[in-house]
């Protein structure tokens, strides 16, 4: 299967323990949800092959443990990543307050312009939220991140979180180039501008800071994730 792929995109999923990182991954790769999802130990790995802009793309997703005791183990898994999905739980303020710590760690391993970062407010299905949609959006905008709320349980926003990250990676030629798999026998190809058939357009909308020209970008990634 590997030899059929034109591109390989590595995405690392980070954030506090119990925010639903593994659940988002499980929903995206297998379209299932486990209410008793066990805590990740160290790091897990999943792959999904998609057709995107008429090219075969293998998405490799590294699901890291949120628990502090596994952090030194997981930090090495940032290597080669072009996408970061940073997750908080909309019902747990502490997971939101610690986002800058996670972002700092990611930035220590991947330069600001070398990746696309998507902030995901998960568990949007729960009624007892502590972080409003506006607060999440604002946080992401100020740091130049993409943003979406999601529910791994109810499926909403999950496909978009991953696919918008992929799209933004391929919108930046230098990042797309890093993902390309070179094979001597094949002629070189560029990812074109046709839209992906895999992206869904149901209710949650990804917020893209690069489309908001008037906003201050006081932290971040130089426009959208360096573009
Ligand atoms: P670590 O592996 O410890 O870092 O945790 P994690 O971030 O991977 O969280 P995990 O996916 O294991 O989910 C934690 C708990 O939240 C599990 O009981 C999940 O079933 C539950 N959960 C995850 N996503 C959602 C969601 O969207 N809605 C609701 N209601 N529960 C969720
Ligand atoms: Mg996990």
mmCIF file of C-alpha atoms and ligand atoms in Angstrom:
data_model
loop_
_atom_site.group_PDB
_atom_site.id
_atom_site.type_symbol
_atom_site.label_atom_id
_atom_site.label_comp_id
_atom_site.label_asym_id
_atom_site.label_seq_id
_atom_site.Cartn_x
_atom_site.Cartn_y
_atom_site.Cartn_z
ATOM 1 C CA UNK A 1 0.000 0.000 0.000
ATOM 2 C CA UNK A 2 2.882 2.318 0.828
ATOM 3 C CA UNK A 3 4.263 2.332 -2.712
ATOM 4 C CA UNK A 4 0.958 3.585 -4.097
ATOM 5 C CA UNK A 5 1.043 6.745 -1.998
ATOM 6 C CA UNK A 6 2.362 9.999 -3.438
ATOM 7 C CA UNK A 7 2.470 11.850 -0.124
ATOM 8 C CA UNK A 8 2.765 10.994 3.540
ATOM 9 C CA UNK A 9 1.538 13.508 6.091
ATOM 10 C CA UNK A 10 2.463 13.139 9.734
ATOM 11 C CA UNK A 11 0.086 14.620 12.287
ATOM 12 C CA UNK A 12 0.704 14.630 16.038
ATOM 13 C CA UNK A 13 -2.243 14.894 18.414
ATOM 14 C CA UNK A 14 -1.457 16.588 21.724
ATOM 15 C CA UNK A 15 -3.241 17.957 24.791
ATOM 16 C CA UNK A 16 -4.100 17.146 28.390
ATOM 17 C CA UNK A 17 -5.061 13.650 29.471
ATOM 18 C CA UNK A 18 -8.738 12.705 29.017
ATOM 19 C CA UNK A 19 -9.588 15.474 26.552
ATOM 20 C CA UNK A 20 -10.419 12.883 23.904
ATOM 21 C CA UNK A 21 -7.345 12.714 21.665
ATOM 22 C CA UNK A 22 -7.564 8.946 21.137
ATOM 23 C CA UNK A 23 -11.319 9.177 20.683
ATOM 24 C CA UNK A 24 -10.958 11.779 17.927
ATOM 25 C CA UNK A 25 -8.446 9.545 16.221
ATOM 26 C CA UNK A 26 -10.636 6.484 16.553
ATOM 27 C CA UNK A 27 -13.585 8.392 15.128
ATOM 28 C CA UNK A 28 -11.539 9.653 12.189
ATOM 29 C CA UNK A 29 -9.827 6.372 11.298
ATOM 30 C CA UNK A 30 -12.493 3.798 12.199
ATOM 31 C CA UNK A 31 -15.649 5.837 12.731
ATOM 32 C CA UNK A 32 -16.220 4.334 16.175
ATOM 33 C CA UNK A 33 -16.385 5.636 19.743
ATOM 34 C CA UNK A 34 -15.526 3.880 23.001
ATOM 35 C CA UNK A 35 -17.034 5.397 26.163
ATOM 36 C CA UNK A 36 -14.401 3.478 28.117
ATOM 37 C CA UNK A 37 -11.435 4.456 25.994
ATOM 38 C CA UNK A 38 -8.294 3.513 27.969
ATOM 39 C CA UNK A 39 -5.626 6.151 28.632
ATOM 40 C CA UNK A 40 -2.813 6.107 26.107
ATOM 41 C CA UNK A 41 0.517 4.848 27.360
ATOM 42 C CA UNK A 42 3.428 6.532 25.605
ATOM 43 C CA UNK A 43 2.233 6.914 22.043
ATOM 44 C CA UNK A 44 -0.112 5.155 19.635
ATOM 45 C CA UNK A 45 0.011 5.280 15.894
ATOM 46 C CA UNK A 46 -2.684 5.087 13.231
ATOM 47 C CA UNK A 47 -2.605 5.456 9.467
ATOM 48 C CA UNK A 48 -5.301 6.315 6.993
ATOM 49 C CA UNK A 49 -5.002 6.461 3.212
ATOM 50 C CA UNK A 50 -7.078 9.006 1.383
ATOM 51 C CA UNK A 51 -7.384 10.407 -2.101
ATOM 52 C CA UNK A 52 -6.789 14.125 -1.904
ATOM 53 C CA UNK A 53 -6.563 16.458 -4.872
ATOM 54 C CA UNK A 54 -6.269 13.388 -7.062
ATOM 55 C CA UNK A 55 -3.257 12.063 -5.205
ATOM 56 C CA UNK A 56 -2.903 9.154 -2.819
ATOM 57 C CA UNK A 57 -2.035 10.505 0.598
ATOM 58 C CA UNK A 58 -1.151 8.445 3.618
ATOM 59 C CA UNK A 59 -1.978 10.246 6.845
ATOM 60 C CA UNK A 60 0.027 8.939 9.755
ATOM 61 C CA UNK A 61 -1.329 10.104 13.076
ATOM 62 C CA UNK A 62 0.603 9.918 16.318
ATOM 63 C CA UNK A 63 -1.632 9.838 19.347
ATOM 64 C CA UNK A 64 0.365 10.973 22.354
ATOM 65 C CA UNK A 65 -0.341 10.398 26.040
ATOM 66 C CA UNK A 66 -1.555 13.419 27.984
ATOM 67 C CA UNK A 67 -0.360 12.050 31.287
ATOM 68 C CA UNK A 68 2.700 13.863 32.579
ATOM 69 C CA UNK A 69 4.662 10.712 33.333
ATOM 70 C CA UNK A 70 4.834 9.828 29.623
ATOM 71 C CA UNK A 71 5.844 13.264 28.342
ATOM 72 C CA UNK A 72 9.577 12.666 27.918
ATOM 73 C CA UNK A 73 8.737 9.559 25.963
ATOM 74 C CA UNK A 74 6.364 11.337 23.628
ATOM 75 C CA UNK A 75 8.374 14.457 22.854
ATOM 76 C CA UNK A 76 10.555 12.623 20.328
ATOM 77 C CA UNK A 77 7.500 11.836 18.229
ATOM 78 C CA UNK A 78 7.247 15.398 16.924
ATOM 79 C CA UNK A 79 10.043 14.719 14.459
ATOM 80 C CA UNK A 80 8.919 15.104 10.859
ATOM 81 C CA UNK A 81 5.400 16.219 11.728
ATOM 82 C CA UNK A 82 3.772 18.831 9.502
ATOM 83 C CA UNK A 83 0.459 18.907 11.350
ATOM 84 C CA UNK A 84 -0.379 19.361 15.020
ATOM 85 C CA UNK A 85 -3.821 18.835 16.434
ATOM 86 C CA UNK A 86 -4.035 20.454 19.861
ATOM 87 C CA UNK A 87 -7.055 19.309 21.849
ATOM 88 C CA UNK A 88 -8.860 20.631 24.939
ATOM 89 C CA UNK A 89 -12.090 19.574 26.616
ATOM 90 C CA UNK A 90 -14.756 22.311 26.466
ATOM 91 C CA UNK A 91 -16.063 21.142 29.864
ATOM 92 C CA UNK A 92 -12.678 21.344 31.661
ATOM 93 C CA UNK A 93 -11.162 24.802 32.010
ATOM 94 C CA UNK A 94 -7.815 23.449 33.166
ATOM 95 C CA UNK A 95 -7.329 21.680 29.832
ATOM 96 C CA UNK A 96 -7.853 25.051 28.132
ATOM 97 C CA UNK A 97 -5.592 26.954 30.499
ATOM 98 C CA UNK A 98 -2.753 24.524 29.815
ATOM 99 C CA UNK A 99 -2.909 24.949 26.039
ATOM 100 C CA UNK A 100 -0.018 27.418 25.905
ATOM 101 C CA UNK A 101 2.180 24.921 27.662
ATOM 102 C CA UNK A 102 1.404 22.322 24.984
ATOM 103 C CA UNK A 103 1.921 24.841 22.236
ATOM 104 C CA UNK A 104 5.277 25.832 23.687
ATOM 105 C CA UNK A 105 6.395 22.223 23.807
ATOM 106 C CA UNK A 106 5.328 21.668 20.206
ATOM 107 C CA UNK A 107 7.129 24.832 19.092
ATOM 108 C CA UNK A 108 10.311 23.659 20.769
ATOM 109 C CA UNK A 109 10.265 20.642 18.481
ATOM 110 C CA UNK A 110 8.717 22.056 15.315
ATOM 111 C CA UNK A 111 9.351 25.584 14.055
ATOM 112 C CA UNK A 112 6.391 27.937 13.760
ATOM 113 C CA UNK A 113 6.505 27.961 9.988
ATOM 114 C CA UNK A 114 7.124 24.246 9.614
ATOM 115 C CA UNK A 115 3.683 23.013 10.527
ATOM 116 C CA UNK A 116 -0.029 23.705 10.590
ATOM 117 C CA UNK A 117 -1.735 23.715 13.974
ATOM 118 C CA UNK A 118 -5.415 23.009 14.499
ATOM 119 C CA UNK A 119 -7.004 23.721 17.886
ATOM 120 C CA UNK A 120 -9.909 21.389 18.681
ATOM 121 C CA UNK A 121 -12.418 22.003 21.475
ATOM 122 C CA UNK A 122 -13.683 18.452 22.012
ATOM 123 C CA UNK A 123 -16.741 17.070 23.868
ATOM 124 C CA UNK A 124 -18.979 19.760 22.392
ATOM 125 C CA UNK A 125 -21.888 17.354 22.892
ATOM 126 C CA UNK A 126 -21.790 17.815 26.681
ATOM 127 C CA UNK A 127 -24.085 20.400 28.270
ATOM 128 C CA UNK A 128 -21.836 21.524 31.138
ATOM 129 C CA UNK A 129 -19.271 23.453 29.110
ATOM 130 C CA UNK A 130 -16.772 25.835 30.745
ATOM 131 C CA UNK A 131 -15.256 27.260 27.561
ATOM 132 C CA UNK A 132 -17.489 29.079 25.108
ATOM 133 C CA UNK A 133 -17.146 28.753 21.364
ATOM 134 C CA UNK A 134 -16.060 32.401 21.209
ATOM 135 C CA UNK A 135 -13.341 31.931 23.811
ATOM 136 C CA UNK A 136 -11.889 28.976 21.924
ATOM 137 C CA UNK A 137 -12.054 30.825 18.634
ATOM 138 C CA UNK A 138 -10.383 33.890 20.107
ATOM 139 C CA UNK A 139 -7.574 31.868 21.647
ATOM 140 C CA UNK A 140 -6.823 30.184 18.317
ATOM 141 C CA UNK A 141 -7.049 33.414 16.329
ATOM 142 C CA UNK A 142 -4.530 35.164 18.547
ATOM 143 C CA UNK A 143 -2.036 32.375 17.998
ATOM 144 C CA UNK A 144 -2.636 31.898 14.296
ATOM 145 C CA UNK A 145 -4.171 28.455 14.669
ATOM 146 C CA UNK A 146 -7.069 26.889 12.855
ATOM 147 C CA UNK A 147 -9.982 26.156 15.173
ATOM 148 C CA UNK A 148 -12.995 23.905 15.397
ATOM 149 C CA UNK A 149 -15.225 22.451 18.072
ATOM 150 C CA UNK A 150 -15.842 18.724 17.810
ATOM 151 C CA UNK A 151 -17.445 15.738 19.402
ATOM 152 C CA UNK A 152 -15.731 12.396 18.984
ATOM 153 C CA UNK A 153 -18.853 10.894 20.504
ATOM 154 C CA UNK A 154 -21.318 12.424 18.076
ATOM 155 C CA UNK A 155 -18.901 12.655 15.128
ATOM 156 C CA UNK A 156 -19.302 16.398 14.577
ATOM 157 C CA UNK A 157 -16.231 18.347 13.524
ATOM 158 C CA UNK A 158 -13.884 15.364 13.514
ATOM 159 C CA UNK A 159 -13.456 14.863 9.775
ATOM 160 C CA UNK A 160 -13.119 18.630 9.335
ATOM 161 C CA UNK A 161 -10.432 18.902 12.016
ATOM 162 C CA UNK A 162 -8.193 16.431 10.214
ATOM 163 C CA UNK A 163 -9.063 17.357 6.630
ATOM 164 C CA UNK A 164 -8.676 21.113 7.091
ATOM 165 C CA UNK A 165 -5.267 20.467 8.611
ATOM 166 C CA UNK A 166 -4.316 18.402 5.548
ATOM 167 C CA UNK A 167 -5.661 21.074 3.222
ATOM 168 C CA UNK A 168 -3.648 23.816 4.887
ATOM 169 C CA UNK A 169 -0.509 21.699 4.719
ATOM 170 C CA UNK A 170 -0.976 21.196 0.982
ATOM 171 C CA UNK A 171 -1.740 24.860 0.490
ATOM 172 C CA UNK A 172 1.866 25.588 1.483
ATOM 173 C CA UNK A 173 4.261 24.320 -1.194
ATOM 174 C CA UNK A 174 7.203 23.915 1.199
ATOM 175 C CA UNK A 175 5.153 21.802 3.580
ATOM 176 C CA UNK A 176 3.611 19.763 0.756
ATOM 177 C CA UNK A 177 7.075 19.150 -0.613
ATOM 178 C CA UNK A 178 8.217 17.772 2.726
ATOM 179 C CA UNK A 179 5.374 15.268 2.592
ATOM 180 C CA UNK A 180 6.119 14.024 -0.880
ATOM 181 C CA UNK A 181 7.310 10.459 -1.285
ATOM 182 C CA UNK A 182 10.023 10.271 -3.904
ATOM 183 C CA UNK A 183 10.237 7.219 -6.072
ATOM 184 C CA UNK A 184 12.762 7.010 -8.938
ATOM 185 C CA UNK A 185 10.349 5.289 -11.288
ATOM 186 C CA UNK A 186 7.635 7.922 -11.026
ATOM 187 C CA UNK A 187 7.523 11.315 -12.646
ATOM 188 C CA UNK A 188 7.200 14.205 -10.228
ATOM 189 C CA UNK A 189 3.734 15.440 -9.382
ATOM 190 C CA UNK A 190 2.277 18.498 -7.752
ATOM 191 C CA UNK A 191 -0.809 18.512 -5.655
ATOM 192 C CA UNK A 192 -3.315 20.462 -7.690
ATOM 193 C CA UNK A 193 -5.927 22.891 -6.582
ATOM 194 C CA UNK A 194 -8.983 20.675 -7.026
ATOM 195 C CA UNK A 195 -10.914 20.176 -3.845
ATOM 196 C CA UNK A 196 -10.889 16.933 -1.927
ATOM 197 C CA UNK A 197 -13.780 14.561 -2.147
ATOM 198 C CA UNK A 198 -13.079 13.332 1.355
ATOM 199 C CA UNK A 199 -13.852 16.557 3.151
ATOM 200 C CA UNK A 200 -17.284 16.780 4.672
ATOM 201 C CA UNK A 201 -19.245 19.953 5.068
ATOM 202 C CA UNK A 202 -21.589 19.305 7.964
ATOM 203 C CA UNK A 203 -22.355 21.886 10.604
ATOM 204 C CA UNK A 204 -19.154 22.808 12.536
ATOM 205 C CA UNK A 205 -17.026 25.267 10.619
ATOM 206 C CA UNK A 206 -13.269 25.488 10.799
ATOM 207 C CA UNK A 207 -12.125 28.978 11.696
ATOM 208 C CA UNK A 208 -9.185 30.029 9.562
ATOM 209 C CA UNK A 209 -7.280 33.042 10.926
ATOM 210 C CA UNK A 210 -5.623 33.722 7.580
ATOM 211 C CA UNK A 211 -9.029 34.730 6.259
ATOM 212 C CA UNK A 212 -9.367 37.387 8.983
ATOM 213 C CA UNK A 213 -7.072 40.081 7.725
ATOM 214 C CA UNK A 214 -8.023 42.680 10.343
ATOM 215 C CA UNK A 215 -7.221 40.546 13.323
ATOM 216 C CA UNK A 216 -4.068 40.957 15.352
ATOM 217 C CA UNK A 217 -1.881 37.938 15.309
ATOM 218 C CA UNK A 218 0.015 38.364 18.525
ATOM 219 C CA UNK A 219 1.595 35.109 18.990
ATOM 220 C CA UNK A 220 1.918 33.234 16.338
ATOM 221 C CA UNK A 221 2.716 31.448 13.335
ATOM 222 C CA UNK A 222 3.085 34.272 10.819
ATOM 223 C CA UNK A 223 -0.313 34.402 9.172
ATOM 224 C CA UNK A 224 -1.723 30.973 9.181
ATOM 225 C CA UNK A 225 0.851 28.547 10.437
ATOM 226 C CA UNK A 226 3.606 30.349 8.660
ATOM 227 C CA UNK A 227 1.962 30.960 5.337
HETATM 228 P P1 LIG B 1 -4.951 10.241 27.316
HETATM 229 O O1 LIG B 1 -4.691 9.078 26.439
HETATM 230 O O2 LIG B 1 -4.866 9.903 28.770
HETATM 231 O O3 LIG B 1 -4.069 11.409 27.002
HETATM 232 O O4 LIG B 1 -6.501 10.718 27.066
HETATM 233 P P2 LIG B 1 -7.157 11.105 25.686
HETATM 234 O O5 LIG B 1 -7.011 12.559 25.465
HETATM 235 O O6 LIG B 1 -6.703 10.210 24.616
HETATM 236 O O7 LIG B 1 -8.726 10.886 25.967
HETATM 237 P P3 LIG B 1 -9.627 9.635 25.520
HETATM 238 O O8 LIG B 1 -9.832 9.607 24.048
HETATM 239 O O9 LIG B 1 -9.060 8.412 26.135
HETATM 240 O O10 LIG B 1 -11.037 10.037 26.161
HETATM 241 C C1 LIG B 1 -11.187 10.267 27.555
HETATM 242 C C2 LIG B 1 -12.638 10.009 27.944
HETATM 243 O O11 LIG B 1 -13.489 10.986 27.343
HETATM 244 C C3 LIG B 1 -13.160 8.643 27.493
HETATM 245 O O12 LIG B 1 -14.027 8.148 28.489
HETATM 246 C C4 LIG B 1 -13.937 8.962 26.238
HETATM 247 O O13 LIG B 1 -14.972 8.040 25.983
HETATM 248 C C5 LIG B 1 -14.493 10.360 26.563
HETATM 249 N N1 LIG B 1 -14.715 11.177 25.372
HETATM 250 C C6 LIG B 1 -13.844 11.403 24.373
HETATM 251 N N2 LIG B 1 -14.355 12.205 23.456
HETATM 252 C C7 LIG B 1 -15.597 12.518 23.871
HETATM 253 C C8 LIG B 1 -16.643 13.335 23.328
HETATM 254 O O14 LIG B 1 -16.546 13.947 22.251
HETATM 255 N N3 LIG B 1 -17.795 13.435 24.075
HETATM 256 C C9 LIG B 1 -17.947 12.797 25.260
HETATM 257 N N4 LIG B 1 -19.111 12.965 25.905
HETATM 258 N N5 LIG B 1 -16.990 12.005 25.787
HETATM 259 C C10 LIG B 1 -15.829 11.868 25.106
HETATM 260 MG MG1 LIG B 2 -5.303 8.715 24.549
#
